[in-house]
mmCIF file of C-alpha atoms in Angstrom:
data_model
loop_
_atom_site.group_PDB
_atom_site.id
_atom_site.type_symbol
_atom_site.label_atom_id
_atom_site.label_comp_id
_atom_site.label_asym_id
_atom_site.label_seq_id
_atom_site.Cartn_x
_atom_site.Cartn_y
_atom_site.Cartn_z
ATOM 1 C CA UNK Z 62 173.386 278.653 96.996
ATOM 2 C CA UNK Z 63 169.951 277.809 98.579
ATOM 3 C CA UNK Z 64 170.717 279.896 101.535
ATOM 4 C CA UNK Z 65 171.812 283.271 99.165
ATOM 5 C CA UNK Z 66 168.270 282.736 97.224
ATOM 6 C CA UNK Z 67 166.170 282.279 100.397
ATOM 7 C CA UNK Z 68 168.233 285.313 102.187
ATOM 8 C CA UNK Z 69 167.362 287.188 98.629
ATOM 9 C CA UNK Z 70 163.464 285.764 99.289
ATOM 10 C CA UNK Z 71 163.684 287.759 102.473
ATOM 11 C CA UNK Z 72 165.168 290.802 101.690
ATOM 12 C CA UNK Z 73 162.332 291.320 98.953
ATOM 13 C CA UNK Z 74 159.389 288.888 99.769
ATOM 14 C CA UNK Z 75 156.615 288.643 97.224
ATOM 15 C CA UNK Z 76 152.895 289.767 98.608
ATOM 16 C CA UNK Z 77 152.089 286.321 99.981
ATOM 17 C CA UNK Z 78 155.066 286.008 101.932
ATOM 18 C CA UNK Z 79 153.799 289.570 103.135
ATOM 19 C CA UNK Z 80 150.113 288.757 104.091
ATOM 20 C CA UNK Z 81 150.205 287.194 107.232
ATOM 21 C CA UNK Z 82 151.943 289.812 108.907
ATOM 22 C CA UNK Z 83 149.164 292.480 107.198
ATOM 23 C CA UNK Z 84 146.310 289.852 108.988
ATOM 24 C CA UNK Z 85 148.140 289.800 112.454
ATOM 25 C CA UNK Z 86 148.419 293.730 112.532
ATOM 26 C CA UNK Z 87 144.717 293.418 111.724
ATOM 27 C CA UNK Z 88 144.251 291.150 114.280
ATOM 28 C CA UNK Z 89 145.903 293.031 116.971
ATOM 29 C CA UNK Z 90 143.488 296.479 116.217
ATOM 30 C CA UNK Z 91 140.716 293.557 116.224
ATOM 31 C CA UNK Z 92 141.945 292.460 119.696
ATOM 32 C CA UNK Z 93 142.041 296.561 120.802
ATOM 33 C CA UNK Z 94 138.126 296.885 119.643
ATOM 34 C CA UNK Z 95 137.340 293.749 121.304
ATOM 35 C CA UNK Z 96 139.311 295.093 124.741
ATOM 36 C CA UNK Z 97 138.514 298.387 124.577
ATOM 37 C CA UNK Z 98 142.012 299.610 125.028
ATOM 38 C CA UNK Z 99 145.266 300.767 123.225
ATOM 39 C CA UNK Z 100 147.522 297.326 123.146
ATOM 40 C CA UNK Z 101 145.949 296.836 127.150
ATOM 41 C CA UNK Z 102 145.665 300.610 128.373
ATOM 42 C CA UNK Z 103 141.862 300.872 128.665
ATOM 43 C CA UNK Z 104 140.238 303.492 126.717
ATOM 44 C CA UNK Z 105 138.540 306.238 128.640
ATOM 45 C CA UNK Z 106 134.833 305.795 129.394
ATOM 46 C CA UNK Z 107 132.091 307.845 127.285
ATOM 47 C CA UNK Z 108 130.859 310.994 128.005
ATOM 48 C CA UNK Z 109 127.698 311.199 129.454
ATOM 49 C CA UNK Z 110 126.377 313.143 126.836
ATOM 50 C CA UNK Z 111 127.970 310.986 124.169
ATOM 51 C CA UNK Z 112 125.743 308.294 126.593
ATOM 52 C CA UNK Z 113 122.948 309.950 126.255
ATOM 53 C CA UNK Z 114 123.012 310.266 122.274
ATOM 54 C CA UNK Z 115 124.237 306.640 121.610
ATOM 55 C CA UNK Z 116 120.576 305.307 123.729
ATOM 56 C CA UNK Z 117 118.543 308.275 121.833
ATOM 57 C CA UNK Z 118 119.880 306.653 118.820
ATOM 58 C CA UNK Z 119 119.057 302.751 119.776
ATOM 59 C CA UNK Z 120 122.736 302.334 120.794
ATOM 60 C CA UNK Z 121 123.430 300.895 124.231
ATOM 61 C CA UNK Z 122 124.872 303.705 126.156
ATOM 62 C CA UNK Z 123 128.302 302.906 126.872
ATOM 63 C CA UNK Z 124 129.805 299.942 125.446
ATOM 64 C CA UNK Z 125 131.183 298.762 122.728
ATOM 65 C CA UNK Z 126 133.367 302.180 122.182
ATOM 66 C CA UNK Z 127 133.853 303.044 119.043
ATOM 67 C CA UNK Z 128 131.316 300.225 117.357
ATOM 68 C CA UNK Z 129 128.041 301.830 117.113
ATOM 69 C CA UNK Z 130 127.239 300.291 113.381
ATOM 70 C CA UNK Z 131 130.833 298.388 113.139
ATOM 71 C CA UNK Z 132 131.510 300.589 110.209
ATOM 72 C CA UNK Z 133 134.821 302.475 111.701
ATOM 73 C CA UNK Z 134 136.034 299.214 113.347
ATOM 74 C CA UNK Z 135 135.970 296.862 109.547
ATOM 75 C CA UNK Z 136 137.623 300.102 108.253
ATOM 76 C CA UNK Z 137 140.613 299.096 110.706
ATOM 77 C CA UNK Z 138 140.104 295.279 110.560
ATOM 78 C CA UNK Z 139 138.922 294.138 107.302
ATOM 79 C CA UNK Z 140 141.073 294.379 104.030
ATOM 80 C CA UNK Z 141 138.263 294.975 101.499
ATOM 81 C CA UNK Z 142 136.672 297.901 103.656
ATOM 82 C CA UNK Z 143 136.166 300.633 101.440
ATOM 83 C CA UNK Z 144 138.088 302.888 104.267
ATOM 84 C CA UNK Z 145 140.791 299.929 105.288
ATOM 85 C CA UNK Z 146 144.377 301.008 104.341
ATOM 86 C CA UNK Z 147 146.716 298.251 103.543
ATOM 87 C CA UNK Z 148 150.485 299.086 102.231
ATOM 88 C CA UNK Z 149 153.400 297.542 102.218
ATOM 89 C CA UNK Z 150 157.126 297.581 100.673
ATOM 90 C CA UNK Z 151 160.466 296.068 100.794
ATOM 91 C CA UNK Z 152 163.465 298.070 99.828
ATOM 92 C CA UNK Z 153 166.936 297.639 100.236
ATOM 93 C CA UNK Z 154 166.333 294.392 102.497
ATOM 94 C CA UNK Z 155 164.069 296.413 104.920
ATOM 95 C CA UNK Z 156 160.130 296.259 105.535
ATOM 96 C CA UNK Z 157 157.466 298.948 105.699
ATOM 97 C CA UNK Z 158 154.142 297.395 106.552
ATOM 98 C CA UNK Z 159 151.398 299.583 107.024
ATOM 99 C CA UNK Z 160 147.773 298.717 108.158
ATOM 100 C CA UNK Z 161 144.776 301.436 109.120
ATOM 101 C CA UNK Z 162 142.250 303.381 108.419
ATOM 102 C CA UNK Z 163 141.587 305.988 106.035
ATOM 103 C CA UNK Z 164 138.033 306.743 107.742
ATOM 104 C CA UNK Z 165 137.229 310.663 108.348
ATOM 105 C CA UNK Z 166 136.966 310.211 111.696
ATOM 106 C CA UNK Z 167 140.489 308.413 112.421
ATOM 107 C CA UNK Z 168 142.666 311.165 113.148
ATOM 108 C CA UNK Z 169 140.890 312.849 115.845
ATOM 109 C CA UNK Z 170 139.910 309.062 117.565
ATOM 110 C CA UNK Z 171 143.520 308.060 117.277
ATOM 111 C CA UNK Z 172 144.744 311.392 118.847
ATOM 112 C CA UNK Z 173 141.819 312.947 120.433
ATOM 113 C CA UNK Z 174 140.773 316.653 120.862
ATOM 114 C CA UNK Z 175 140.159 318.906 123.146
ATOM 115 C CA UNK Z 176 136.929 317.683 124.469
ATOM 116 C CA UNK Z 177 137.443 314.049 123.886
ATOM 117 C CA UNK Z 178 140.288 311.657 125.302
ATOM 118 C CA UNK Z 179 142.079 309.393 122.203
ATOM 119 C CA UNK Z 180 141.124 306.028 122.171
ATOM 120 C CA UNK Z 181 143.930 305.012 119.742
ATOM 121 C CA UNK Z 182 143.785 301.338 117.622
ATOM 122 C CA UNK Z 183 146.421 300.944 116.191
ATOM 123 C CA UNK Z 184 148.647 301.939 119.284
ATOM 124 C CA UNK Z 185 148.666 297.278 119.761
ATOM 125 C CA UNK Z 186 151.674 297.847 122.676
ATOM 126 C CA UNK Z 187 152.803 294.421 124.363
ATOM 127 C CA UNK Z 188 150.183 292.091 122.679
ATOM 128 C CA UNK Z 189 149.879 293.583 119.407
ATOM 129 C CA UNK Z 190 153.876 293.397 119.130
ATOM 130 C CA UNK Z 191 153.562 289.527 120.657
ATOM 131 C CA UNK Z 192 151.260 288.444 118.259
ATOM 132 C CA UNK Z 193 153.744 290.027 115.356
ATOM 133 C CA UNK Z 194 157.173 288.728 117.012
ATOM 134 C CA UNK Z 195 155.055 284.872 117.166
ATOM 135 C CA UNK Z 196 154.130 285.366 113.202
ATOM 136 C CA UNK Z 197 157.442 286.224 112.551
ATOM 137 C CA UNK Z 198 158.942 283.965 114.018
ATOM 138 C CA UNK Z 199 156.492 281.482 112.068
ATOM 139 C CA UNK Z 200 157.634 282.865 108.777
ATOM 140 C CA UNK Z 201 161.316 282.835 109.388
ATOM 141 C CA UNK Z 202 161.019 279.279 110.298
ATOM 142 C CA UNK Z 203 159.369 278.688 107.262
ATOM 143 C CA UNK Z 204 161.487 280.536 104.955
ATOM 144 C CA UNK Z 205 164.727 278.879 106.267
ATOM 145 C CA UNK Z 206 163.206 275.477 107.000
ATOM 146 C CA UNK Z 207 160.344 274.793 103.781
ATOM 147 C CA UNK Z 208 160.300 275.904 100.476
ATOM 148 C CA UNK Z 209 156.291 277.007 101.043
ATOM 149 C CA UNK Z 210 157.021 280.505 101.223
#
């Protein structure tokens, strides 16, 4: 009987059971601001002129991408952030978690356009999907082995 109700706990988990795994996705496009990369593929350097207009503006030149005020990167990393899109759902014993951005400028970052490379975040690849697999594993431990979640 305990097993059925904690196998019932995981097919629809409450919002706390959910949270950690919302913080680790966050943590991952954290770790892809802080690398400058797409889950370890390095973004492509700044344009010169993009250079030029991040010093004219008190920025330095060419590093960090994407942070010249920190405003776009909280829209990605912190939950409160005006921009910051945080969803999830379970249904039918499956998942949908969904983290991002609802920032204007998102879309054409994530994908790029025709005279600017993509410099995706929430493209987390190997360590992104580590640091998930590791908080999973922490929560499936917990829901089988505790009765905290």
């Amino acid at each position: 009987a305990e097993f059925l109700r904690r196998a019932a706990d995981l097919a629809a988990p409450n919002a706390a059971a959910i949270r950690p795994i919302q913080e680790t996705i966050r943590a991952a496009f954290d770790l892809n601001f802080q690398s400058e990369s797409a889950g370890g593929d390095p973004w492509a350097p700044l344009a010169p002129f993009t250079q030029r207009e991040r010093a004219r503006l008190g920025f330095p030149p060419q590093h960090p991408i994407l942070q010249r005020t920190g405003d776009y990167r909280r829209s990605f990393t912190e939950e409160d952030h005006p921009a910051h899109i945080s969803e999830w759902e379970a249904v039918a014993g499956r998942w949908r978690v969904a983290e991002g951005s609802a920032d204007e400028r998102a879309q054409g970052l994530e994908e790029g356009r025709a005279n600017m490379p993509a410099r995706p975040v929430t493209d987390i690849g190997e360590p992104g999907d580590h640091l998930i697999a590791v908080t999973l594993e922490y929560l499936f431990d917990q829901w089988f082995e505790d009765d905290t979640v």
